[in-house]
Amino acid sequence: MTLTFKFSKNPPKSVDALIAICDSSKKLPETLKTLDKELKGYITDSLKNSDAFEGKAKQSLILSLPKNALAKNLVLIGIGEHKKLTTLAADNIGGKLYMALDGLKIKSAALFSDAKSALDGDMLAAHLAHGMELRSYKFDKYRPKKDDDKTPKNITINVITDLATQAKKQFDHLHSVSSGVFLARDLVNEVPNVLYPESYAEIIKTELTPLGVKVEILDAKKMEKMGMGAIMAVGQGSIRPPCMVIMSWNGSGQKMNKPLGFVGKGVTFDTGGISLKPGEGMDEMKLDMGGSAAVVGLIKSLALQNAKKDVVGIVGLAENMPSHNAYRPGDVIKSYSGKHVEVLNTDAEGRLVLADCLTYIQEKYDPAFVIDLATLTGAIIVALASEFSGVFVNDDKLWDGLNEAGTRTGEKVWRMPLDEFYRKNVESDIGDVRNLAKNGRAGGACTAAAFIEAFIDEGRPWSHIDIAGTAMYGGSYGKSEFDLGPKGATGVGVRLLEEFVSKWK
Ligand code: BES
Ligand code: MN
Ligand code: ZN
């Protein structure tokens, strides 16, 4: 089902449903007052008589309207104290508004927003719509007939606000963000027999090229020749060869100079390889390209909004399989950086994929900073559950930007340590670095970050974001509660980084 949003000062002549937010002072939104007058105060009276409904968050009230009204029902959704609204709170309320409509067989609705709140009226209307849109996502391509034929495919939401033009403008920006989020979710939810390195690379090309993004694919042959031994080792056990995809968005219009750099782990399926994972829950390892999906989604958002910045995104795509050709514990491989990596566990594959991507992006683009995203360790889930993504960062300005973006978008981040202790633990006796720390699984997210740090140039602002816990909702690892999306991929990283890039100077 797709939602189409229209913004106007007055509601259309007739719609299937009316929804309005109502705060704990039980004052009606300004935009609803005309209708209330037309109905001779019917709404105000009903609201007064409904003692149980106090306008608190999680409360709702359905009023049936008189025959002459523009719709049969009005759904009032409590939002608590209006003064305290943030854009994130408005997003979340939007999610609830969508849930109040979901399942009703309606084709249109009018949503009454309010110009008088702690949030500017245009922001409130736009973020309510944004939250509705984010929550409306579904991944149902493999059961298209589950909804019966009476369920409309399209719903028009008329957002009623005094600041319609401004709200529409805000929403257009937010819609570019949701489009990126939806792409990231689609990619993560896609099944691993359909999404594998080469098919994934083709999807990226098809999605982004028409938007003006330059998409370049380094296939296995090229990577082999260039000496990208780390990503090649991870992919060598699979019949589906690995590849690297480089997406560049030249928003400045000038020659690319110190672009913003993003790298994503794109392990399309992680069996663990020869260090095979246990069978139970292994199906969830299709999420192991979540970092790359966030980067692809981010680039899509930035291109759609015609962002005036230069951005390069690189994703390393590989399938980690056990086979006669797979890499082994004990192997020593030469990475693209020239550093030798001692492999002690083939399930610690993500850091190898990232290593070659990070060397390449720094060498080729000299980015102002580089941020990598990866579903890298189970240990980050032990540390932070699914509430925060773990951020390792060597630069306070980067951290401040990420932290603020996390607070604003609700994609929360927590700063984790980079330290000599962890670096020591990934030193190898036979090569330069080892992919399994000497101290085993203790502090596993931190030793993984220390490994990646070994591939970052001296003085390069860098952050590694471990999203193993936050990439999915509802699985055995994922978030347990999520207002802005259904069970499955969250698309985490897109909203965080879009907000971060928008504010970056
Ligand atoms: N893809 C996994 C990490 C993961 C775990 C993601 C759970 C999402 C949910 C990663 O490749 C992995 O297997 N990491 C190992 C590293 C260990 C062998 C050092 C882990 O976390 O156990
Ligand atoms: Mn693994
Ligand atoms: Zn993995």
Short mmCIF file of C-alpha atoms and ligand atoms in Angstrom, two decimals:
data_model
loop_
_atom_site.label_atom_id
_atom_site.label_comp_id
_atom_site.label_asym_id
_atom_site.label_seq_id
_atom_site.Cartn_x
_atom_site.Cartn_y
_atom_site.Cartn_z
CA MET A 1 0.00 0.00 0.00
CA THR A 2 1.26 3.45 -0.83
CA LEU A 3 0.39 6.64 0.94
CA THR A 4 0.14 9.91 -0.93
CA PHE A 5 0.28 13.09 1.11
CA LYS A 6 -1.41 16.35 0.19
CA PHE A 7 -1.12 19.50 2.24
CA SER A 8 -3.89 22.10 2.36
CA LYS A 9 -5.55 24.68 4.58
CA ASN A 10 -9.01 23.17 4.31
CA PRO A 11 -10.20 19.57 4.11
CA PRO A 12 -11.69 18.17 0.88
CA LYS A 13 -15.52 17.91 0.58
CA SER A 14 -15.61 14.31 1.62
CA VAL A 15 -13.11 11.73 2.91
CA ASP A 16 -13.33 8.22 4.34
CA ALA A 17 -11.86 9.07 7.72
CA LEU A 18 -10.84 12.00 9.85
CA ILE A 19 -7.95 11.91 12.27
CA ALA A 20 -6.76 14.58 14.63
CA ILE A 21 -4.22 14.85 17.37
CA CYS A 22 -5.41 16.05 20.75
CA ASP A 23 -3.18 17.14 23.64
CA SER A 24 -3.83 16.76 27.35
CA SER A 25 -5.49 20.17 27.55
CA LYS A 26 -8.16 18.63 25.29
CA LYS A 27 -8.18 21.75 23.12
CA LEU A 28 -8.99 20.93 19.52
CA PRO A 29 -6.45 21.67 16.79
CA GLU A 30 -7.15 25.07 15.25
CA THR A 31 -7.75 23.47 11.88
CA LEU A 32 -10.62 21.41 13.29
CA LYS A 33 -12.50 24.41 14.63
CA THR A 34 -14.26 25.27 11.37
CA LEU A 35 -15.65 21.77 11.15
CA ASP A 36 -16.67 21.89 14.79
CA LYS A 37 -18.57 25.13 14.12
CA GLU A 38 -20.29 23.60 11.10
CA LEU A 39 -21.38 20.74 13.34
CA LYS A 40 -22.60 23.23 15.95
CA GLY A 41 -19.97 22.36 18.54
CA TYR A 42 -20.65 18.63 18.31
CA ILE A 43 -16.96 17.68 18.53
CA THR A 44 -16.22 19.97 21.48
CA ASP A 45 -19.26 18.66 23.32
CA SER A 46 -18.43 14.99 22.70
CA LEU A 47 -14.88 15.59 23.79
CA LYS A 48 -16.07 17.24 27.00
CA ASN A 49 -18.35 14.30 27.75
CA SER A 50 -15.68 11.68 27.20
CA ASP A 51 -14.10 11.58 30.64
CA ALA A 52 -11.97 8.53 29.96
CA PHE A 53 -10.17 10.27 27.12
CA GLU A 54 -7.71 12.76 28.56
CA GLY A 55 -5.59 13.36 25.51
CA LYS A 56 -2.73 11.39 27.03
CA ALA A 57 -0.27 9.52 24.86
CA LYS A 58 -1.54 6.03 23.94
CA GLN A 59 -5.19 7.12 24.38
CA SER A 60 -7.55 7.42 21.48
CA LEU A 61 -11.20 8.28 20.98
CA ILE A 62 -13.42 7.48 18.03
CA LEU A 63 -16.39 9.81 17.54
CA SER A 64 -19.14 9.01 15.08
CA LEU A 65 -20.12 12.22 13.36
CA PRO A 66 -23.58 13.44 12.34
CA LYS A 67 -24.86 12.53 8.85
CA ASN A 68 -24.05 15.91 7.26
CA ALA A 69 -20.35 15.77 8.19
CA LEU A 70 -17.60 15.14 5.60
CA ALA A 71 -16.85 11.72 7.08
CA LYS A 72 -18.54 9.17 9.31
CA ASN A 73 -15.90 9.07 12.01
CA LEU A 74 -13.29 11.18 13.69
CA VAL A 75 -10.39 9.45 15.39
CA LEU A 76 -8.69 11.52 18.06
CA ILE A 77 -5.21 10.44 19.10
CA GLY A 78 -3.86 11.60 22.43
CA ILE A 79 -0.39 13.08 22.40
CA GLY A 80 0.05 14.17 26.00
CA GLU A 81 1.67 17.52 26.69
CA HIS A 82 1.76 19.45 23.50
CA LYS A 83 4.45 21.85 24.69
CA LYS A 84 7.04 19.11 24.81
CA LEU A 85 6.85 17.91 21.22
CA THR A 86 10.05 17.31 19.30
CA THR A 87 10.26 16.37 15.63
CA LEU A 88 11.01 12.81 16.77
CA ALA A 89 7.93 12.76 19.01
CA ALA A 90 5.90 13.97 16.03
CA ASP A 91 7.40 11.17 13.88
CA ASN A 92 6.38 8.64 16.50
CA ILE A 93 2.86 10.04 16.79
CA GLY A 94 2.65 9.79 13.00
CA GLY A 95 3.51 6.10 13.35
CA LYS A 96 0.60 5.69 15.75
CA LEU A 97 -1.72 7.60 13.44
CA TYR A 98 -0.85 5.18 10.69
CA MET A 99 -1.56 2.21 12.94
CA ALA A 100 -4.98 3.68 13.76
CA LEU A 101 -5.77 3.66 10.03
CA ASP A 102 -4.11 0.37 9.12
CA GLY A 103 -6.62 -2.34 8.38
CA LEU A 104 -9.49 0.11 7.78
CA LYS A 105 -10.50 -0.23 4.17
CA ILE A 106 -10.29 3.47 3.41
CA LYS A 107 -9.06 5.32 0.37
CA SER A 108 -8.65 8.75 1.88
CA ALA A 109 -8.27 10.51 5.19
CA ALA A 110 -7.89 14.02 6.47
CA LEU A 111 -5.34 14.63 9.21
CA PHE A 112 -5.84 17.76 11.26
CA SER A 113 -2.58 19.21 12.40
CA ASP A 114 -2.04 22.27 14.52
CA ALA A 115 0.02 25.38 14.02
CA LYS A 116 0.19 26.18 17.73
CA SER A 117 2.76 23.99 19.38
CA ALA A 118 6.34 23.95 20.56
CA LEU A 119 7.09 22.73 17.06
CA ASP A 120 6.48 25.16 14.24
CA GLY A 121 3.22 24.19 12.59
CA ASP A 122 4.82 23.29 9.31
CA MET A 123 7.29 21.00 11.08
CA LEU A 124 4.55 19.31 13.07
CA ALA A 125 2.42 18.57 10.01
CA ALA A 126 5.42 17.41 7.99
CA HIS A 127 6.75 15.12 10.72
CA LEU A 128 3.35 13.60 11.46
CA ALA A 129 3.17 12.72 7.76
CA HIS A 130 6.78 11.48 7.81
CA GLY A 131 6.06 9.17 10.75
CA MET A 132 2.96 7.82 9.01
CA GLU A 133 4.93 7.18 5.88
CA LEU A 134 7.80 5.43 7.69
CA ARG A 135 5.36 3.19 9.58
CA SER A 136 3.44 2.26 6.41
CA TYR A 137 6.38 0.27 5.01
CA LYS A 138 5.68 -3.36 4.19
CA PHE A 139 7.80 -6.08 2.60
CA ASP A 140 5.19 -8.30 1.00
CA LYS A 141 6.56 -9.11 -2.44
CA TYR A 142 6.47 -12.84 -1.64
CA ARG A 143 2.81 -12.86 -0.58
CA PRO A 144 1.19 -10.20 -2.72
CA LYS A 145 -2.31 -11.69 -2.32
CA LYS A 146 -2.43 -11.73 1.46
CA ASP A 147 -4.56 -8.59 1.61
CA ASP A 148 -8.00 -9.19 0.18
CA ASP A 149 -9.05 -7.33 -2.93
CA LYS A 150 -11.09 -4.78 -1.02
CA THR A 151 -8.02 -3.32 0.65
CA PRO A 152 -7.13 -0.20 -1.33
CA LYS A 153 -3.66 -0.09 -2.83
CA ASN A 154 -3.37 3.66 -2.41
CA ILE A 155 -4.46 5.96 0.36
CA THR A 156 -4.48 9.73 0.08
CA ILE A 157 -3.80 11.56 3.32
CA ASN A 158 -4.88 15.18 3.26
CA VAL A 159 -2.84 16.96 5.90
CA ILE A 160 -4.74 20.01 7.06
CA THR A 161 -2.55 22.85 8.26
CA ASP A 162 -2.52 26.63 8.07
CA LEU A 163 1.04 26.45 6.80
CA ALA A 164 0.40 24.10 3.89
CA THR A 165 3.08 25.39 1.53
CA GLN A 166 5.86 25.32 4.12
CA ALA A 167 4.75 21.92 5.43
CA LYS A 168 4.80 20.49 1.91
CA LYS A 169 8.36 21.74 1.44
CA GLN A 170 9.49 20.18 4.71
CA PHE A 171 7.73 16.96 3.82
CA ASP A 172 9.38 16.74 0.39
CA HIS A 173 12.74 16.71 2.15
CA LEU A 174 11.58 14.10 4.65
CA HIS A 175 10.12 12.03 1.82
CA SER A 176 13.57 11.81 0.24
CA VAL A 177 14.74 10.41 3.57
CA SER A 178 11.95 7.81 3.77
CA SER A 179 12.72 6.77 0.19
CA GLY A 180 16.29 6.01 1.27
CA VAL A 181 15.06 4.21 4.39
CA PHE A 182 12.64 2.09 2.32
CA LEU A 183 15.38 1.12 -0.10
CA ALA A 184 17.65 0.10 2.79
CA ARG A 185 14.82 -1.93 4.35
CA ASP A 186 14.00 -3.60 1.04
CA LEU A 187 17.64 -4.58 0.57
CA VAL A 188 18.00 -6.03 4.08
CA ASN A 189 14.65 -7.85 3.92
CA GLU A 190 15.44 -9.32 0.50
CA VAL A 191 16.22 -13.03 0.70
CA PRO A 192 19.79 -14.28 0.28
CA ASN A 193 19.10 -16.50 -2.74
CA VAL A 194 17.92 -13.40 -4.58
CA LEU A 195 20.29 -10.80 -3.16
CA TYR A 196 23.93 -11.82 -3.61
CA PRO A 197 26.95 -9.68 -4.55
CA GLU A 198 26.37 -9.41 -8.30
CA SER A 199 22.60 -9.06 -8.17
CA TYR A 200 22.98 -6.51 -5.35
CA ALA A 201 25.45 -4.47 -7.42
CA GLU A 202 22.97 -4.45 -10.33
CA ILE A 203 20.16 -3.25 -8.04
CA ILE A 204 22.37 -0.40 -6.80
CA LYS A 205 23.13 0.60 -10.38
CA THR A 206 19.47 0.51 -11.41
CA GLU A 207 18.37 2.47 -8.35
CA LEU A 208 20.99 5.20 -8.30
CA THR A 209 22.18 5.82 -11.86
CA PRO A 210 18.90 7.50 -12.93
CA LEU A 211 19.27 9.89 -9.95
CA GLY A 212 22.60 11.20 -11.21
CA VAL A 213 24.82 9.07 -8.98
CA LYS A 214 27.93 7.66 -10.63
CA VAL A 215 28.01 3.92 -9.92
CA GLU A 216 31.16 1.91 -10.55
CA ILE A 217 31.51 -1.81 -9.97
CA LEU A 218 34.84 -3.47 -9.22
CA ASP A 219 34.28 -7.12 -10.05
CA ALA A 220 36.22 -10.02 -8.55
CA LYS A 221 38.68 -10.11 -11.43
CA LYS A 222 39.63 -6.46 -10.93
CA MET A 223 39.82 -6.78 -7.18
CA GLU A 224 42.05 -9.83 -7.49
CA LYS A 225 44.36 -7.95 -9.82
CA MET A 226 44.48 -4.92 -7.54
CA GLY A 227 45.49 -7.08 -4.61
CA MET A 228 42.34 -6.83 -2.52
CA GLY A 229 43.16 -10.06 -0.74
CA ALA A 230 40.93 -9.49 2.28
CA ILE A 231 37.52 -9.13 0.62
CA MET A 232 38.56 -11.80 -1.90
CA ALA A 233 39.32 -14.27 0.90
CA VAL A 234 35.87 -13.78 2.43
CA GLY A 235 34.15 -14.32 -0.91
CA GLN A 236 36.25 -17.20 -2.19
CA GLY A 237 34.17 -19.95 -0.58
CA SER A 238 31.06 -18.94 -2.46
CA ILE A 239 30.11 -19.71 -6.03
CA ARG A 240 28.88 -16.13 -6.18
CA PRO A 241 31.94 -13.89 -6.58
CA PRO A 242 32.42 -10.80 -4.40
CA CYS A 243 32.50 -7.25 -5.72
CA MET A 244 32.83 -3.67 -4.60
CA VAL A 245 30.46 -0.87 -5.57
CA ILE A 246 31.53 2.77 -5.58
CA MET A 247 28.80 5.40 -5.59
CA SER A 248 29.79 9.02 -6.06
CA TRP A 249 27.46 11.97 -5.68
CA ASN A 250 28.99 15.18 -6.95
CA GLY A 251 26.57 17.68 -5.40
CA SER A 252 29.00 20.60 -5.28
CA GLY A 253 29.19 20.82 -9.06
CA GLN A 254 32.94 21.39 -8.61
CA LYS A 255 35.73 18.89 -8.99
CA MET A 256 35.44 16.44 -6.08
CA ASN A 257 37.65 17.67 -3.28
CA LYS A 258 37.75 15.85 0.05
CA PRO A 259 34.28 14.29 -0.27
CA LEU A 260 32.41 12.86 2.70
CA GLY A 261 33.21 9.14 2.79
CA PHE A 262 30.96 6.24 3.78
CA VAL A 263 31.72 2.53 3.75
CA GLY A 264 29.32 -0.34 4.37
CA LYS A 265 29.71 -4.04 5.15
CA GLY A 266 27.73 -5.98 2.58
CA VAL A 267 27.97 -9.63 3.52
CA THR A 268 24.87 -10.85 1.70
CA PHE A 269 24.83 -13.99 3.83
CA ASP A 270 27.06 -14.93 6.74
CA THR A 271 27.19 -18.65 7.47
CA GLY A 272 30.43 -18.08 9.40
CA GLY A 273 32.32 -20.00 6.71
CA ILE A 274 34.53 -22.87 7.92
CA SER A 275 34.05 -21.49 11.46
CA LEU A 276 30.39 -22.31 10.80
CA LYS A 277 27.66 -20.65 12.85
CA PRO A 278 25.12 -22.77 14.73
CA GLY A 279 22.03 -23.57 12.66
CA GLU A 280 19.44 -21.96 14.87
CA GLY A 281 18.62 -18.45 13.73
CA MET A 282 21.15 -18.58 10.92
CA ASP A 283 18.50 -17.37 8.47
CA GLU A 284 18.76 -13.98 10.15
CA MET A 285 22.26 -13.59 8.76
CA LYS A 286 20.75 -12.15 5.60
CA LEU A 287 20.85 -8.92 7.62
CA ASP A 288 24.64 -8.93 7.40
CA MET A 289 24.62 -6.42 4.56
CA GLY A 290 22.74 -3.88 6.71
CA GLY A 291 25.69 -1.49 6.82
CA SER A 292 25.93 -1.41 3.05
CA ALA A 293 22.16 -0.95 2.74
CA ALA A 294 22.38 2.12 4.97
CA VAL A 295 25.07 3.60 2.72
CA VAL A 296 23.04 2.91 -0.45
CA GLY A 297 19.91 4.36 1.19
CA LEU A 298 21.82 7.43 2.34
CA ILE A 299 23.15 8.12 -1.15
CA LYS A 300 19.65 7.71 -2.58
CA SER A 301 18.24 10.24 -0.09
CA LEU A 302 21.00 12.75 -0.80
CA ALA A 303 20.57 12.41 -4.56
CA LEU A 304 16.77 12.79 -4.32
CA GLN A 305 17.12 15.99 -2.33
CA ASN A 306 19.86 17.22 -4.65
CA ALA A 307 22.23 17.73 -1.73
CA LYS A 308 24.95 20.28 -2.43
CA LYS A 309 27.71 18.11 -1.00
CA ASP A 310 30.22 15.69 -2.47
CA VAL A 311 29.75 12.22 -1.07
CA VAL A 312 31.34 8.88 -1.85
CA GLY A 313 29.87 5.60 -0.65
CA ILE A 314 31.66 2.28 -1.03
CA VAL A 315 30.15 -1.09 -0.22
CA GLY A 316 32.04 -4.38 -0.09
CA LEU A 317 29.80 -7.25 -1.17
CA ALA A 318 30.59 -10.90 -0.46
CA GLU A 319 28.92 -14.11 0.63
CA ASN A 320 30.65 -15.96 3.49
CA MET A 321 30.30 -19.69 2.74
CA PRO A 322 32.07 -22.90 3.75
CA SER A 323 33.31 -24.92 0.79
CA HIS A 324 36.34 -26.73 -0.63
CA ASN A 325 37.47 -23.32 -1.79
CA ALA A 326 36.76 -21.36 1.37
CA TYR A 327 39.40 -19.52 3.39
CA ARG A 328 40.50 -21.23 6.57
CA PRO A 329 41.41 -20.41 10.17
CA GLY A 330 45.19 -20.27 10.04
CA ASP A 331 45.40 -18.59 6.66
CA VAL A 332 47.46 -15.43 6.37
CA ILE A 333 46.15 -13.10 3.69
CA LYS A 334 47.54 -9.91 2.19
CA SER A 335 45.04 -7.08 2.30
CA TYR A 336 44.86 -4.23 -0.21
CA SER A 337 46.73 -2.02 2.30
CA GLY A 338 49.67 -4.43 2.16
CA LYS A 339 49.10 -5.49 5.76
CA HIS A 340 49.06 -9.22 6.42
CA VAL A 341 46.02 -10.51 8.26
CA GLU A 342 46.13 -13.70 10.27
CA VAL A 343 42.74 -15.38 10.02
CA LEU A 344 41.81 -17.24 13.19
CA ASN A 345 38.07 -17.35 12.74
CA THR A 346 36.38 -17.16 9.36
CA ASP A 347 33.25 -15.81 11.06
CA ALA A 348 35.08 -12.57 11.82
CA GLU A 349 34.75 -11.74 8.11
CA GLY A 350 33.16 -8.29 8.20
CA ARG A 351 36.33 -6.55 9.33
CA LEU A 352 38.19 -8.06 6.36
CA VAL A 353 35.64 -6.75 3.89
CA LEU A 354 35.73 -3.31 5.53
CA ALA A 355 39.54 -3.23 5.55
CA ASP A 356 39.90 -3.31 1.76
CA CYS A 357 37.04 -0.84 1.23
CA LEU A 358 38.55 1.58 3.74
CA THR A 359 42.00 1.43 2.19
CA TYR A 360 40.52 2.04 -1.24
CA ILE A 361 38.32 4.99 -0.28
CA GLN A 362 41.19 6.76 1.53
CA GLU A 363 43.71 6.14 -1.24
CA LYS A 364 41.41 7.10 -4.09
CA TYR A 365 39.30 9.93 -2.61
CA ASP A 366 41.19 11.36 0.38
CA PRO A 367 37.82 11.90 2.15
CA ALA A 368 37.28 14.66 4.76
CA PHE A 369 36.25 11.82 7.05
CA VAL A 370 35.21 8.25 6.64
CA ILE A 371 32.36 6.58 8.48
CA ASP A 372 31.87 2.84 8.19
CA LEU A 373 28.72 0.97 9.13
CA ALA A 374 28.54 -2.74 9.78
CA THR A 375 26.56 -5.49 11.45
CA LEU A 376 29.93 -6.42 12.86
CA THR A 377 29.68 -8.17 16.21
CA GLY A 378 27.33 -10.08 18.46
CA ALA A 379 29.31 -8.42 21.26
CA ILE A 380 27.78 -5.00 20.56
CA ILE A 381 24.37 -6.59 21.23
CA VAL A 382 25.68 -7.91 24.56
CA ALA A 383 26.90 -4.41 25.39
CA LEU A 384 24.04 -2.20 24.20
CA ALA A 385 21.13 -4.52 23.35
CA SER A 386 19.20 -3.12 20.40
CA GLU A 387 18.68 0.31 21.82
CA PHE A 388 21.89 1.97 20.63
CA SER A 389 24.28 1.54 17.74
CA GLY A 390 27.86 1.47 19.00
CA VAL A 391 30.04 4.32 17.75
CA PHE A 392 33.82 4.13 17.77
CA VAL A 393 35.31 7.43 16.73
CA ASN A 394 38.71 9.14 16.76
CA ASP A 395 37.44 12.70 16.33
CA ASP A 396 35.25 14.73 18.71
CA LYS A 397 33.64 16.85 15.99
CA LEU A 398 32.47 13.70 14.22
CA TRP A 399 31.18 12.32 17.50
CA ASP A 400 29.25 15.49 18.31
CA GLY A 401 27.59 15.43 14.89
CA LEU A 402 26.66 11.77 15.13
CA ASN A 403 25.42 12.09 18.68
CA GLU A 404 23.20 15.05 17.83
CA ALA A 405 21.86 13.32 14.74
CA GLY A 406 21.13 10.24 16.87
CA THR A 407 19.14 12.25 19.38
CA ARG A 408 17.18 14.10 16.71
CA THR A 409 16.28 11.05 14.64
CA GLY A 410 15.86 8.52 17.46
CA GLU A 411 18.53 6.31 15.88
CA LYS A 412 20.43 6.42 19.13
CA VAL A 413 24.20 6.02 19.34
CA TRP A 414 26.55 5.33 22.23
CA ARG A 415 30.25 6.13 22.20
CA MET A 416 32.54 3.12 22.65
CA PRO A 417 36.28 3.06 23.43
CA LEU A 418 39.28 2.96 21.11
CA ASP A 419 42.27 2.07 23.24
CA GLU A 420 45.76 0.64 23.27
CA PHE A 421 44.52 -2.40 25.18
CA TYR A 422 42.29 -3.46 22.29
CA ARG A 423 44.97 -2.65 19.70
CA LYS A 424 47.45 -4.91 21.52
CA ASN A 425 44.94 -7.73 21.44
CA VAL A 426 44.70 -7.77 17.65
CA GLU A 427 48.47 -7.80 17.04
CA SER A 428 49.51 -10.94 15.21
CA ASP A 429 52.57 -13.08 15.92
CA ILE A 430 52.85 -14.19 12.31
CA GLY A 431 51.46 -11.17 10.40
CA ASP A 432 50.42 -7.57 11.16
CA VAL A 433 46.94 -8.05 12.61
CA ARG A 434 44.78 -10.99 13.63
CA ASN A 435 41.03 -11.12 13.02
CA LEU A 436 40.24 -12.78 16.35
CA ALA A 437 41.52 -11.00 19.46
CA LYS A 438 44.04 -12.71 21.74
CA ASN A 439 41.68 -12.19 24.66
CA GLY A 440 38.97 -14.06 22.78
CA ARG A 441 35.43 -12.70 22.88
CA ALA A 442 35.85 -10.27 25.78
CA GLY A 443 35.15 -6.74 24.54
CA GLY A 444 34.55 -8.22 21.10
CA ALA A 445 33.03 -5.06 19.63
CA CYS A 446 36.04 -3.03 20.81
CA THR A 447 38.69 -5.41 19.50
CA ALA A 448 36.82 -5.51 16.17
CA ALA A 449 37.02 -1.70 16.06
CA ALA A 450 40.74 -1.86 16.90
CA PHE A 451 41.24 -4.20 13.95
CA ILE A 452 39.51 -1.76 11.58
CA GLU A 453 41.47 1.15 13.05
CA ALA A 454 44.66 -0.52 11.79
CA PHE A 455 43.47 0.33 8.25
CA ILE A 456 42.81 4.02 8.90
CA ASP A 457 45.41 6.61 7.86
CA GLU A 458 47.14 8.60 10.58
CA GLY A 459 45.11 11.77 11.23
CA ARG A 460 42.03 10.72 9.22
CA PRO A 461 38.79 11.50 11.05
CA TRP A 462 37.01 8.15 11.18
CA SER A 463 34.09 6.47 12.83
CA HIS A 464 32.98 2.87 12.88
CA ILE A 465 29.33 2.23 13.72
CA ASP A 466 28.35 -1.27 14.79
CA ILE A 467 24.67 -1.80 13.95
CA ALA A 468 24.42 -5.55 14.59
CA GLY A 469 21.73 -4.94 17.22
CA THR A 470 19.79 -2.18 15.53
CA ALA A 471 19.48 -3.32 11.92
CA MET A 472 16.46 -5.57 12.50
CA TYR A 473 13.26 -5.35 14.47
CA GLY A 474 11.61 -8.43 15.91
CA GLY A 475 14.25 -11.09 15.24
CA SER A 476 16.26 -12.79 17.97
CA TYR A 477 18.75 -9.91 17.95
CA GLY A 478 16.60 -6.98 16.92
CA LYS A 479 14.73 -4.18 18.59
CA SER A 480 11.67 -5.22 20.53
CA GLU A 481 9.71 -2.02 20.07
CA PHE A 482 9.77 0.30 17.11
CA ASP A 483 7.21 2.99 16.32
CA LEU A 484 8.41 3.75 12.84
CA GLY A 485 8.44 0.42 11.08
CA PRO A 486 7.08 -3.11 11.08
CA LYS A 487 8.94 -6.31 12.00
CA GLY A 488 12.03 -6.83 9.87
CA ALA A 489 14.71 -4.44 8.67
CA THR A 490 14.78 -1.01 10.32
CA GLY A 491 16.87 0.75 7.70
CA VAL A 492 18.97 2.06 10.59
CA GLY A 493 21.74 4.45 9.59
CA VAL A 494 19.91 6.22 6.79
CA ARG A 495 18.07 8.73 8.96
CA LEU A 496 21.05 9.08 11.28
CA LEU A 497 23.53 9.82 8.51
CA GLU A 498 21.18 11.93 6.41
CA GLU A 499 20.64 14.18 9.42
CA PHE A 500 24.38 14.14 10.12
CA VAL A 501 25.29 15.07 6.54
CA SER A 502 22.60 17.80 6.37
CA LYS A 503 24.10 19.53 9.42
CA TRP A 504 27.77 18.89 8.55
CA LYS A 505 29.91 21.96 7.80
N1 BES B 1 27.66 -10.87 11.22
C1 BES B 1 28.21 -11.25 12.44
C2 BES B 1 27.79 -10.35 13.61
C3 BES B 1 26.32 -10.37 13.97
C4 BES B 1 25.88 -11.15 15.01
C5 BES B 1 25.43 -9.56 13.32
C6 BES B 1 24.55 -11.14 15.36
C7 BES B 1 24.08 -9.53 13.68
C8 BES B 1 23.65 -10.33 14.70
C9 BES B 1 29.74 -11.21 12.37
O1 BES B 1 30.28 -11.48 11.13
C10 BES B 1 30.25 -12.27 13.30
O2 BES B 1 29.99 -13.40 13.06
N2 BES B 1 30.97 -11.85 14.33
C11 BES B 1 31.52 -12.74 15.28
C12 BES B 1 32.94 -12.33 15.54
C13 BES B 1 33.74 -13.32 16.34
C14 BES B 1 33.95 -14.59 15.57
C15 BES B 1 35.05 -12.69 16.71
C16 BES B 1 30.66 -12.67 16.53
O3 BES B 1 30.18 -11.58 16.85
O4 BES B 1 30.46 -13.69 17.16
MN MN B 2 30.54 -13.53 10.76
ZN ZN B 3 29.14 -11.08 9.52
#
